[in-house]
Tab-separated table of C-alpha atoms and ligand atoms in Angstrom:
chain	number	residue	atom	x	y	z
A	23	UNK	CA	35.991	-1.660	5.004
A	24	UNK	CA	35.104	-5.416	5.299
A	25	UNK	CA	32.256	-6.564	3.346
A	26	UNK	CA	28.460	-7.892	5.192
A	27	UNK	CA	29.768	-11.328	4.737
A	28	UNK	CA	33.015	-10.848	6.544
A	29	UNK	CA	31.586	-8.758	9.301
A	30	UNK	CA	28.323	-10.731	10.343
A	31	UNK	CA	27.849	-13.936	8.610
A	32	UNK	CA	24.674	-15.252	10.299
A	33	UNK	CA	23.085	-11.745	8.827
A	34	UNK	CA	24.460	-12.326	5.273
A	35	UNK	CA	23.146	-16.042	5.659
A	36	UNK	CA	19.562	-14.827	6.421
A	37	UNK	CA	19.298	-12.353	3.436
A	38	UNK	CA	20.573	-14.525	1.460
A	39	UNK	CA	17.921	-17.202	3.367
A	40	UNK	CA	14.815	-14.588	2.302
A	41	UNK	CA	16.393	-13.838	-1.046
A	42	UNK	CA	15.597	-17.225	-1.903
A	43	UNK	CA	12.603	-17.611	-0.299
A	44	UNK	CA	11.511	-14.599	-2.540
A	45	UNK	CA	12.751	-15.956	-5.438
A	46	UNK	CA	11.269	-19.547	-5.140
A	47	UNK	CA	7.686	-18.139	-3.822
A	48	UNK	CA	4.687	-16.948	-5.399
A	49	UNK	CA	4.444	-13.419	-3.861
A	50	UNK	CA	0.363	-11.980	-3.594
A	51	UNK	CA	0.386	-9.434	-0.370
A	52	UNK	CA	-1.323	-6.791	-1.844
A	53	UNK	CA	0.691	-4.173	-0.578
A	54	UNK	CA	4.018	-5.803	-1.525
A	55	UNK	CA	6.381	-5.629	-4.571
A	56	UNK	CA	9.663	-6.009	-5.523
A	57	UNK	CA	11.775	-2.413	-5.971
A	58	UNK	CA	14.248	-2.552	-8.690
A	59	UNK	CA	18.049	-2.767	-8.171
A	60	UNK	CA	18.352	0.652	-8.967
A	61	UNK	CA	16.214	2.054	-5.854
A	62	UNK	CA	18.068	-0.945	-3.778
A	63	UNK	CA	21.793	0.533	-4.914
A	64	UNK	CA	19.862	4.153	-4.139
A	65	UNK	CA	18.840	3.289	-0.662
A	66	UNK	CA	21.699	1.250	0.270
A	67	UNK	CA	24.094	3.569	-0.210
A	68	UNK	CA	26.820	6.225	1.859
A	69	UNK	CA	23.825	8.672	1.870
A	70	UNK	CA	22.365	6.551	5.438
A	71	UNK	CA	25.249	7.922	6.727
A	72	UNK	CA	24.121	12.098	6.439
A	73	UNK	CA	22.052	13.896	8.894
A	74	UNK	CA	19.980	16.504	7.329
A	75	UNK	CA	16.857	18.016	9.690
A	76	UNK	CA	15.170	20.194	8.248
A	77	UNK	CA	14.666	21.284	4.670
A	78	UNK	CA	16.241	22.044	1.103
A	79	UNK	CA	18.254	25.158	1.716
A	80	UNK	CA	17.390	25.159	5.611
A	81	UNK	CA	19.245	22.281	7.637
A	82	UNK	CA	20.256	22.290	10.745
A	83	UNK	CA	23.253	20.256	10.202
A	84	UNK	CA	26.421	21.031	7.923
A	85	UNK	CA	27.557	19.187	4.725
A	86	UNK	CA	24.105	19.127	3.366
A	87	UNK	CA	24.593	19.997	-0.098
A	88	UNK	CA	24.686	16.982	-2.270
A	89	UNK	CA	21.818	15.544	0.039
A	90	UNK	CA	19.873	18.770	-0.822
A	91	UNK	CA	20.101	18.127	-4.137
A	92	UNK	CA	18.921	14.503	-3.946
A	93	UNK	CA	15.909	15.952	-1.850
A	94	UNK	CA	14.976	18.532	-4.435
A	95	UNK	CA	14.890	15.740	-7.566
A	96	UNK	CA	12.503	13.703	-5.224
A	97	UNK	CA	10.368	16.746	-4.833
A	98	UNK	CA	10.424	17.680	-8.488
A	99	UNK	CA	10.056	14.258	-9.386
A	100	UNK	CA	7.128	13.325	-7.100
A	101	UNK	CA	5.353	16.473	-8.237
A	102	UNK	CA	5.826	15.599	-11.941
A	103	UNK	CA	4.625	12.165	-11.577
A	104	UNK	CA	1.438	13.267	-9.178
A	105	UNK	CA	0.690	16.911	-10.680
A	106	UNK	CA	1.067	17.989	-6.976
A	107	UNK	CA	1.690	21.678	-5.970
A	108	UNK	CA	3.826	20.784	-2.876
A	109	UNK	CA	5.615	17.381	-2.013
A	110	UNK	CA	7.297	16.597	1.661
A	111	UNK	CA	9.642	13.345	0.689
A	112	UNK	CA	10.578	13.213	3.969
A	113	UNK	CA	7.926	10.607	6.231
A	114	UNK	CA	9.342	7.492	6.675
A	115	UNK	CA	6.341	5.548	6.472
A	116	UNK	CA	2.591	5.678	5.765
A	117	UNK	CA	1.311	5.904	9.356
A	118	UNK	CA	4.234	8.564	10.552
A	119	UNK	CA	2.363	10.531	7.098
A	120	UNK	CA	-0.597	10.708	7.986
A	121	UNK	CA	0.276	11.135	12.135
A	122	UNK	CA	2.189	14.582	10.366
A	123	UNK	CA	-1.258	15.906	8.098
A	124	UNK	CA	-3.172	15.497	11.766
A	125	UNK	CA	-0.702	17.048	13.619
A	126	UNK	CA	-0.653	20.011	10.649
A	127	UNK	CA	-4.077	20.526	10.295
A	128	UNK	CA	-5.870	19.055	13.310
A	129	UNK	CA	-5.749	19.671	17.124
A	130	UNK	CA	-6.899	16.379	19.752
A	131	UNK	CA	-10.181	15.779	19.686
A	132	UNK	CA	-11.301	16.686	16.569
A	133	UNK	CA	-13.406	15.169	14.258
A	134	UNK	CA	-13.050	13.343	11.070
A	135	UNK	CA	-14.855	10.896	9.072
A	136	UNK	CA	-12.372	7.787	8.152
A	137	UNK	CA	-12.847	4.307	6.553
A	138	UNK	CA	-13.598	1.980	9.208
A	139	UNK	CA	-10.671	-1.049	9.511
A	140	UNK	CA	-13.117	-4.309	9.027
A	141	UNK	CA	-14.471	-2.334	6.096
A	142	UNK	CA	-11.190	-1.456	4.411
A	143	UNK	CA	-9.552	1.588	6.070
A	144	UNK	CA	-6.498	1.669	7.841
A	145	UNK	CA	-5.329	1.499	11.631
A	146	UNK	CA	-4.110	5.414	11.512
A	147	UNK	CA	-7.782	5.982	9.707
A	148	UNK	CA	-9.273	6.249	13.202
A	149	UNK	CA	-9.103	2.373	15.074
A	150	UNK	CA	-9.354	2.808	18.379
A	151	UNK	CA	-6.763	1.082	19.372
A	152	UNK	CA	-4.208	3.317	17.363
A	153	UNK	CA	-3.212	6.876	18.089
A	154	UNK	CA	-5.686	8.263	15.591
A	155	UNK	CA	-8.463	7.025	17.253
A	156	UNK	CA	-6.890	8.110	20.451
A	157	UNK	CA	-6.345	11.603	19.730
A	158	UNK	CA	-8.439	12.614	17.397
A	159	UNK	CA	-12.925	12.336	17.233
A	160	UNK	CA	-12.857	9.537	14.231
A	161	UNK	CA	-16.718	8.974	12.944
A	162	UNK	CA	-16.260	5.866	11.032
A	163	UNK	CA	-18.276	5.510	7.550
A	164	UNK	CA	-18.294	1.705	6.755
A	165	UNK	CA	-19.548	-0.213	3.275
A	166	UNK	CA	-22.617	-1.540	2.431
A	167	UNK	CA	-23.336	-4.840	3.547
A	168	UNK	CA	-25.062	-6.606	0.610
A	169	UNK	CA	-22.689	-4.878	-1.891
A	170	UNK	CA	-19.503	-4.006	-0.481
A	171	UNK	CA	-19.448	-0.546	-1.515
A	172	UNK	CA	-19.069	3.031	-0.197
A	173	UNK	CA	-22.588	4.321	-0.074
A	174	UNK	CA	-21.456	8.073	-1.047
A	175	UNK	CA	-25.103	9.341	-0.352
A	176	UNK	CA	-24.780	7.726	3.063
A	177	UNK	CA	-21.183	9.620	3.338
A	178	UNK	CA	-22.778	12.560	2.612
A	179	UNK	CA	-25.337	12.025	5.370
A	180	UNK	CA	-23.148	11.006	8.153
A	181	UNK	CA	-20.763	14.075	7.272
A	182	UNK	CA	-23.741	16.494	7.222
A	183	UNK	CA	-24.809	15.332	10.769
A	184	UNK	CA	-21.593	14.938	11.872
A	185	UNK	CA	-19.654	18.560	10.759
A	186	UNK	CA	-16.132	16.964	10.692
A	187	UNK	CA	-13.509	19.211	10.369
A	188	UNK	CA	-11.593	16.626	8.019
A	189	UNK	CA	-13.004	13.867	5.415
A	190	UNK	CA	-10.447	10.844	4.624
A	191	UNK	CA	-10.937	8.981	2.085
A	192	UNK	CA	-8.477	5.958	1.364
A	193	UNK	CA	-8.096	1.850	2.050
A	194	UNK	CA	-5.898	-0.800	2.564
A	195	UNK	CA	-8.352	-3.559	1.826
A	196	UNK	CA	-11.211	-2.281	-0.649
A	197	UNK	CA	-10.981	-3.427	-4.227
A	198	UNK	CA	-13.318	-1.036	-6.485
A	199	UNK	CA	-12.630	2.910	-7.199
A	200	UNK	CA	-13.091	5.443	-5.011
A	201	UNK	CA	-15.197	8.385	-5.810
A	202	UNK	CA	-12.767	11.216	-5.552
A	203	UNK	CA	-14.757	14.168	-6.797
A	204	UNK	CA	-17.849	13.136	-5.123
A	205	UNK	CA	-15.668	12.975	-1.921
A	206	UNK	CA	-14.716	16.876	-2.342
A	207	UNK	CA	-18.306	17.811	-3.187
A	208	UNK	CA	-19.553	16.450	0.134
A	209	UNK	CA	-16.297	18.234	2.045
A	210	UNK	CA	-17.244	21.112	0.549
A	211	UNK	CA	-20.584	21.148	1.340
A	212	UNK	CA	-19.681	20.815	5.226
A	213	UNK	CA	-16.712	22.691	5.046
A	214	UNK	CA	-14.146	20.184	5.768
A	215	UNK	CA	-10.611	19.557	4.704
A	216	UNK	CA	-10.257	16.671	2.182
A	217	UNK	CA	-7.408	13.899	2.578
A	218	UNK	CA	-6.735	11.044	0.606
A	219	UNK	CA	-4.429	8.148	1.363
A	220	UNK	CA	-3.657	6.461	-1.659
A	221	UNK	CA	-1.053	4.236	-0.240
A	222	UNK	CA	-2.124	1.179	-2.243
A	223	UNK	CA	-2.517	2.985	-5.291
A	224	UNK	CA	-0.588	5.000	-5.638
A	225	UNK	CA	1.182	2.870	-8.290
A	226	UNK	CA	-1.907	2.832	-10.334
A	227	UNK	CA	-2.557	6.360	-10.097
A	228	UNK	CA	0.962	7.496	-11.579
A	229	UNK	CA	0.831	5.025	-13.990
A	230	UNK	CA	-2.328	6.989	-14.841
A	231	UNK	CA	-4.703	3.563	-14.810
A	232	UNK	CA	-6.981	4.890	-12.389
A	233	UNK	CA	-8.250	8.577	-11.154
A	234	UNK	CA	-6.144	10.525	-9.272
A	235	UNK	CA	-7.402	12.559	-6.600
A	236	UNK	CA	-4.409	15.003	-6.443
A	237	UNK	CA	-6.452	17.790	-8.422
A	238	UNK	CA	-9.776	17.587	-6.175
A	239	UNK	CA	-7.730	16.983	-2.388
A	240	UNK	CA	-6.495	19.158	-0.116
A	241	UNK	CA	-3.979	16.682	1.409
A	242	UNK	CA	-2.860	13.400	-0.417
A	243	UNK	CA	-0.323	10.889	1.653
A	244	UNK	CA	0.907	7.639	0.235
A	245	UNK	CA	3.443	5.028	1.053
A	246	UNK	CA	5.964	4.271	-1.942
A	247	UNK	CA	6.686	0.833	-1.978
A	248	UNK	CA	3.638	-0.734	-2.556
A	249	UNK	CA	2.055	-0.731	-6.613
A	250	UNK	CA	4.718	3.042	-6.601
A	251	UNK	CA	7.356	-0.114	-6.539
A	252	UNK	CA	9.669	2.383	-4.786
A	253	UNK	CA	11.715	1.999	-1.329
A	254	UNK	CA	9.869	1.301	2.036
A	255	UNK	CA	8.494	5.261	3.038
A	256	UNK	CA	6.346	7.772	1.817
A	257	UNK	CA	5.550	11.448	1.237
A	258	UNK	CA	2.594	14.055	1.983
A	259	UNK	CA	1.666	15.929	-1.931
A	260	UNK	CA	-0.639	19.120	-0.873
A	261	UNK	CA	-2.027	22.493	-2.054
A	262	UNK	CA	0.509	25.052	-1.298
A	263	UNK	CA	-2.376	26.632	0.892
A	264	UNK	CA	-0.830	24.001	3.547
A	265	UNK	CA	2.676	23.678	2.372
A	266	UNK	CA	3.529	25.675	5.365
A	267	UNK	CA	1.967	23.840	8.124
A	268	UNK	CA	2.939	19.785	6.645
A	269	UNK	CA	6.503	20.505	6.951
A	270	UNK	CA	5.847	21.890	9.804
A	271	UNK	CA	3.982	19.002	11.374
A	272	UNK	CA	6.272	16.434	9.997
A	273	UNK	CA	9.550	18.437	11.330
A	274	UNK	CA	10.522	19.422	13.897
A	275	UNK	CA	6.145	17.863	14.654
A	276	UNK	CA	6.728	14.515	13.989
A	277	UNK	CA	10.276	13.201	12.942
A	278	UNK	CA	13.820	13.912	13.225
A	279	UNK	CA	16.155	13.695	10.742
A	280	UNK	CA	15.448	12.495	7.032
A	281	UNK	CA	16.325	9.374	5.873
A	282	UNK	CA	18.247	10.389	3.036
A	283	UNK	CA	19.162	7.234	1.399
A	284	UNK	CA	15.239	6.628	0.895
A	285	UNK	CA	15.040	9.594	-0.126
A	286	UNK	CA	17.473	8.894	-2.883
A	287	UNK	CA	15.348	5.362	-3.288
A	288	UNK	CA	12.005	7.526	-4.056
A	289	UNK	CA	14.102	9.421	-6.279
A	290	UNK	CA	14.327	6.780	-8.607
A	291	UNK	CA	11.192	5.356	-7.802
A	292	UNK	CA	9.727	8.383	-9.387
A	293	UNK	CA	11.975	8.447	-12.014
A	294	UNK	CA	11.324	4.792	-12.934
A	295	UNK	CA	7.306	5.778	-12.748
A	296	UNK	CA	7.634	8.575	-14.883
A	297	UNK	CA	8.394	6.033	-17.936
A	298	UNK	CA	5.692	4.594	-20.516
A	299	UNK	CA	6.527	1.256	-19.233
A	300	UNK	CA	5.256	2.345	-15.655
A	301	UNK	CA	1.931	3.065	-17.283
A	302	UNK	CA	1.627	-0.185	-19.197
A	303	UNK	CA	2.733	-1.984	-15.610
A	304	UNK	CA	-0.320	-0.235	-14.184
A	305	UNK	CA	-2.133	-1.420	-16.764
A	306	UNK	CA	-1.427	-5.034	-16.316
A	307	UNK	CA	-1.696	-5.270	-12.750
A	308	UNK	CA	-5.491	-4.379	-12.617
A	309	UNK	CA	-6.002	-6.583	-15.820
A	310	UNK	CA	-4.177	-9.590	-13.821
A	311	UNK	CA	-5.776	-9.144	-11.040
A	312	UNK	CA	-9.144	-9.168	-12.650
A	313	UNK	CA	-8.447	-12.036	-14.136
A	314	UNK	CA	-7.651	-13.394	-11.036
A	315	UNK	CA	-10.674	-12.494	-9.675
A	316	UNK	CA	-13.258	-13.932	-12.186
A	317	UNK	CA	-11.009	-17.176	-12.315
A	318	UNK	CA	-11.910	-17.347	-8.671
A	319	UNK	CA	-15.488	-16.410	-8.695
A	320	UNK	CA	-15.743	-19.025	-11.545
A	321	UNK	CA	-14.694	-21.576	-8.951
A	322	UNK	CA	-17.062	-20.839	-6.488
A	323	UNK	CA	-14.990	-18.458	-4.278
A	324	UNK	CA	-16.946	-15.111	-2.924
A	325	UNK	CA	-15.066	-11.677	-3.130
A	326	UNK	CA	-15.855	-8.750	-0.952
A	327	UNK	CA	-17.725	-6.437	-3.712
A	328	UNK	CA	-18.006	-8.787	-6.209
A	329	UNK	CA	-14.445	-7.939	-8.236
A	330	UNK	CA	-11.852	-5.565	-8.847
A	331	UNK	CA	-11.255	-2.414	-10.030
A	332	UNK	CA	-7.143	-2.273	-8.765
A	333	UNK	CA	-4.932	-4.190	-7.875
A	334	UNK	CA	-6.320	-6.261	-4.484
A	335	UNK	CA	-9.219	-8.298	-3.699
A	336	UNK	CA	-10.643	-9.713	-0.095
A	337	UNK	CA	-12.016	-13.209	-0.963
A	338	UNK	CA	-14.619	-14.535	1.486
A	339	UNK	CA	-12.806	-18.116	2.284
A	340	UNK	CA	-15.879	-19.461	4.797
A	341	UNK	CA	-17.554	-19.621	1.357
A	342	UNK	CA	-14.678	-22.749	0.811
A	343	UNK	CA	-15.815	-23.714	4.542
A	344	UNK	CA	-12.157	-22.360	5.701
A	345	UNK	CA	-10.896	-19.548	7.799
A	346	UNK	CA	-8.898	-17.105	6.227
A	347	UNK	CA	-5.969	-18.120	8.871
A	348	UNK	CA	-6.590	-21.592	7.535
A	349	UNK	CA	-6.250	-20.211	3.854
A	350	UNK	CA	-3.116	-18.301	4.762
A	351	UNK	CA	-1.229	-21.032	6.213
A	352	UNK	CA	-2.102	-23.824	3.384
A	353	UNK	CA	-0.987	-21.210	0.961
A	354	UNK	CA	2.467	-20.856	2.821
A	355	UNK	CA	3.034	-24.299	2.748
A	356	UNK	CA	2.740	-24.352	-0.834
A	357	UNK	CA	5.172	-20.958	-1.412
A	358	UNK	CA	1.976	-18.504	-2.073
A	359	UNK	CA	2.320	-15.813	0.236
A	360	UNK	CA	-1.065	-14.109	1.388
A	361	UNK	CA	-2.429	-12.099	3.994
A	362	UNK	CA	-5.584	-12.936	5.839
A	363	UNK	CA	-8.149	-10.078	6.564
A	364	UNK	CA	-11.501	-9.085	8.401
A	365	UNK	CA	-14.456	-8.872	5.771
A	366	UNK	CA	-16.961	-6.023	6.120
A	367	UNK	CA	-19.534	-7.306	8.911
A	368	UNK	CA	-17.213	-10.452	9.690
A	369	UNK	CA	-18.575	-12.147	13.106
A	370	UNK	CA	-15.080	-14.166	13.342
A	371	UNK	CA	-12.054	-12.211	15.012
A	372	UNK	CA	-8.912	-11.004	13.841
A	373	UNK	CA	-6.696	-13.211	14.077
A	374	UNK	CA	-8.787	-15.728	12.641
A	375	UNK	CA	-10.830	-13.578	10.595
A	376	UNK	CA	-12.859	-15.096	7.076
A	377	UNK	CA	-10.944	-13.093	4.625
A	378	UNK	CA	-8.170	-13.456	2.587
A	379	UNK	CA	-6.953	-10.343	0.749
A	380	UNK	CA	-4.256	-11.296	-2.507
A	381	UNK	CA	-3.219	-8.702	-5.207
A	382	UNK	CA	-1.441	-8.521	-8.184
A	383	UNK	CA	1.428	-5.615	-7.838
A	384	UNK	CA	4.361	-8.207	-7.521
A	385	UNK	CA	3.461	-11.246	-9.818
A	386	UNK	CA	3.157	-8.672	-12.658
A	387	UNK	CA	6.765	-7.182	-11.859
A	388	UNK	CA	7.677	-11.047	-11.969
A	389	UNK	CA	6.276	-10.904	-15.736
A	390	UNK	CA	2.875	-12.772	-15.152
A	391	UNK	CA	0.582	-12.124	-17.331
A	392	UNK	CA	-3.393	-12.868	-17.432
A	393	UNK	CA	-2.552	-16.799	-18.386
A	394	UNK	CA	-0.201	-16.769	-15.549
A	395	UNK	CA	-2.734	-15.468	-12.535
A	396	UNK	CA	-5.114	-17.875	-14.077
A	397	UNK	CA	-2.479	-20.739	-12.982
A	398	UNK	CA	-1.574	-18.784	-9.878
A	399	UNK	CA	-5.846	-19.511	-9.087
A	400	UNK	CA	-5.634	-23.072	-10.054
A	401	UNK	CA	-2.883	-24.075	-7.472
A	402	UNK	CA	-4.852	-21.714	-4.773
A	403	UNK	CA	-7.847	-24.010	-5.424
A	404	UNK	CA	-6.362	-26.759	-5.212
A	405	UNK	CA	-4.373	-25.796	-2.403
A	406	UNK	CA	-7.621	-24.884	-0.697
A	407	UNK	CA	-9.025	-28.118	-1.563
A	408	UNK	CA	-6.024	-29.593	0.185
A	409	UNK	CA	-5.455	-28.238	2.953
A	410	UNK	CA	-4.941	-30.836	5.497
A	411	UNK	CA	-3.371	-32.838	3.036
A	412	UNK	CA	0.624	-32.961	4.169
A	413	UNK	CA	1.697	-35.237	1.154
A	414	UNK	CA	-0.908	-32.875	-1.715
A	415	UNK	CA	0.936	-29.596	-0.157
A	416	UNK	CA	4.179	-30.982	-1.225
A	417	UNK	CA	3.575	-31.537	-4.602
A	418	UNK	CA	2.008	-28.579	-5.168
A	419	UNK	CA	5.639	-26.626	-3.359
A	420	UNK	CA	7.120	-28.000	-6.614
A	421	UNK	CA	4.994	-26.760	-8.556
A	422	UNK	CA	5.510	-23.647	-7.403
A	423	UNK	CA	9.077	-23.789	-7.484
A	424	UNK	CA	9.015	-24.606	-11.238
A	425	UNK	CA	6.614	-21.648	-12.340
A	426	UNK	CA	9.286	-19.043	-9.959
A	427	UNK	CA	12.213	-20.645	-12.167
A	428	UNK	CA	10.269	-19.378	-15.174
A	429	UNK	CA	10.095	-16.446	-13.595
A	430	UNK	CA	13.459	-15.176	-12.580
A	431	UNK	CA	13.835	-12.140	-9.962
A	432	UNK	CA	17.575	-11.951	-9.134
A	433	UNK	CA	19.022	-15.203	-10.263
B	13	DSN	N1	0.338	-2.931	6.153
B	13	DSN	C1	-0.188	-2.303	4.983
B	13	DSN	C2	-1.037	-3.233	4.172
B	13	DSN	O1	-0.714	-4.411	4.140
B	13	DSN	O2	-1.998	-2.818	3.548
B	13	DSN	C3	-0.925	-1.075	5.309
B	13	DSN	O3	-0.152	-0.285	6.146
């Protein structure tokens, strides 16, 4: 068989083309990483080539029995690292998840109580525009606006009035700890089916840093390739009380056939996880990013909540007198890559929202340490500070290039 390069060289050109642009930039989307070789070999390997619907022991396809054995050390592995009683490896992404748990456990139109988007949750948490919102009665709790926190007596409140047959509790933009236990109390009290979606921190949770909500929650979803530092998917962990009907709503519900070379990918992902290392790497990213924050703070910057307990923070940028679109594209300039993002109560859209969200998951696989996000501030500030200055950005691009070169990835 011919090689990439042989076969399609404009394709080889642009990996190689966003190889280096990884490798020469300062990486801070908070739900990005880098996966180690090991889960890249995994998931780009002869196993994309199997077909395998259905499930361990129960395919509809022939020639499944190597694949069933990768499937079965991802489940094994995923409930050793989580403490889950039942793991579906199979969704091939966070939204596709959590579209399988509704279809399981839900049926259109009925109601649950979700993070609102501008406040933190997630598109499939219930926006409108997205086919959770569509299909399904989402009562939106939001954050409080002088703090920035989940109010969990107000929770509690809108889930009494509201009787929801499922409470979700999960983020993709809020930086402090979530209150699992009080989240089951209040479910509980109402009668509703609990559901977490730890996609964010997942990481952080294995790598036993912060709570994990596996023991209190009915349902738990979570992507693997953000802080989990696995391949680009995710699985569904639940009580064996709905084993039954998550397979079932994933497939034949939701998805065809498995992508088994992820699979394989979360394999090792797990595997890697399940190491003392993982747990000091868990460790490090919420110290780094604190550090990040209070560097910040220091220098006149407001964050959404007023720190960090994980691994992200939204940082107010109109307190610089700049947009958070403005923010994001001065960064790029520079090599810092960023992702702007609403703040709770923002009056600005967007597209142009006032938020910036950064986090910490991929500088500390890069070997950054406290120090090291404290320089990572200091060339955002004065990046900031620069912004319309052409000739300032350039300088500062070397810069950057010089601190990536003392931190290798692949070279
Ligand atoms: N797009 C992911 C994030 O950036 O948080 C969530 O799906």
């Amino acid at each position: 068989m011919k090689s990439l390069q042989e076969t399609d060289s404009k394709i080889f050109d642009l990996i190689q083309k966003e190889t280096e642009r990884q490798e020469y930039g300062i990486e801070l989307i908070a739900s990005e990483n880098y996966t180690s070789k090991a889960v890249m070999e995994a998931t780009g390997s002869p196993l994309t080539n199997k077909y395998s619907e259905g499930y361990v022991g129960k395919r509809y396809y022939g020639g499944n029995e190597v694949i069933d054995l990768v499937e079965q050390l991802a489940i094994d592995r995923c409930k050793e690292l989580f403490g889950c009683e039942h793991a579906n490896v199979q969704p091939l992404s966070g939204s596709p998840a959590n579209a399988a748990v509704y279809l399981a456990v839900l049926n259109p139109g009925d109601k649950v109580l979700g993070l609102k988007l501008d406040h933190g949750g997630h598109l499939s948490h219930g926006h409108p525009v997205n086919f959770s919102g569509i299909l399904y009665n989402f009562v939106q709790y939001e954050v409080e606006e002088g703090t920035g926190l989940i109010d969990m007596d107000k929770v509690r409140e809108i889930a009494i009035r509201e009787k929801p047959k499922m409470i979700l509790a999960g983020f993709s933009a809020y930086s402090r700890n979530i209150d699992w236990k009080r989240f089951k109390e209040i479910a509980d009290e109402v009668g509703a089916i609990t559901m977490a979606d730890i996609s964010h921190v997942a990481g952080l949770i294995a790598g036993k840093a912060i709570e994990n909500p596996v023991p209190y929650f009915d349902i738990v979803t979570t992507t693997t390739h953000k802080t989990l530092r696995g391949p680009r998917g995710a699985v569904i962990m639940c009580k064996n009380a709905f084993a039954k009907a998550i397979d079932k709503g994933l497939f034949p519900g939701m998805q065809g056939g498995p992508h088994d070379h992820v699979n394989a990918g979360k394999a090792v992902a797990f595997l890697e996880a399940l190491q003392p290392d993982f747990q000091r790497y868990a460790k490090d990213v919420i110290k780094n990013a604190q550090a990040m924050a209070a560097e910040l703070m220091k220098r006149g910057y407001r964050i959404v909540s007023g720190g960090t307990d994980n691994h992200l923070m939204v940082i107010d940028m109109t307190s610089k007198g700049i947009s958070g679109k403005e923010a994001e594209v001065a960064l790029e300039k520079v090599g810092i890559s960023t992702s702007r993002s609403t703040i709770p109560f923002d009056t600005r859209k967007p597209m142009d929202p006032s938020g910036l969200r950064i986090g910490s998951p991929a500088v500390t696989t890069r070997g950054f340490d406290e120090a090291g996000c404290v320089k990572i501030v200091d060339i955002i500030d004065r990046t900031i500070n620069a912004h319309d200055d052409e000739a300032a950005l350039k300088g500062i691009r070397q810069e950057i290039i010089e601190l990536c070169k003392k931190h290798p990835l692949y070279k």
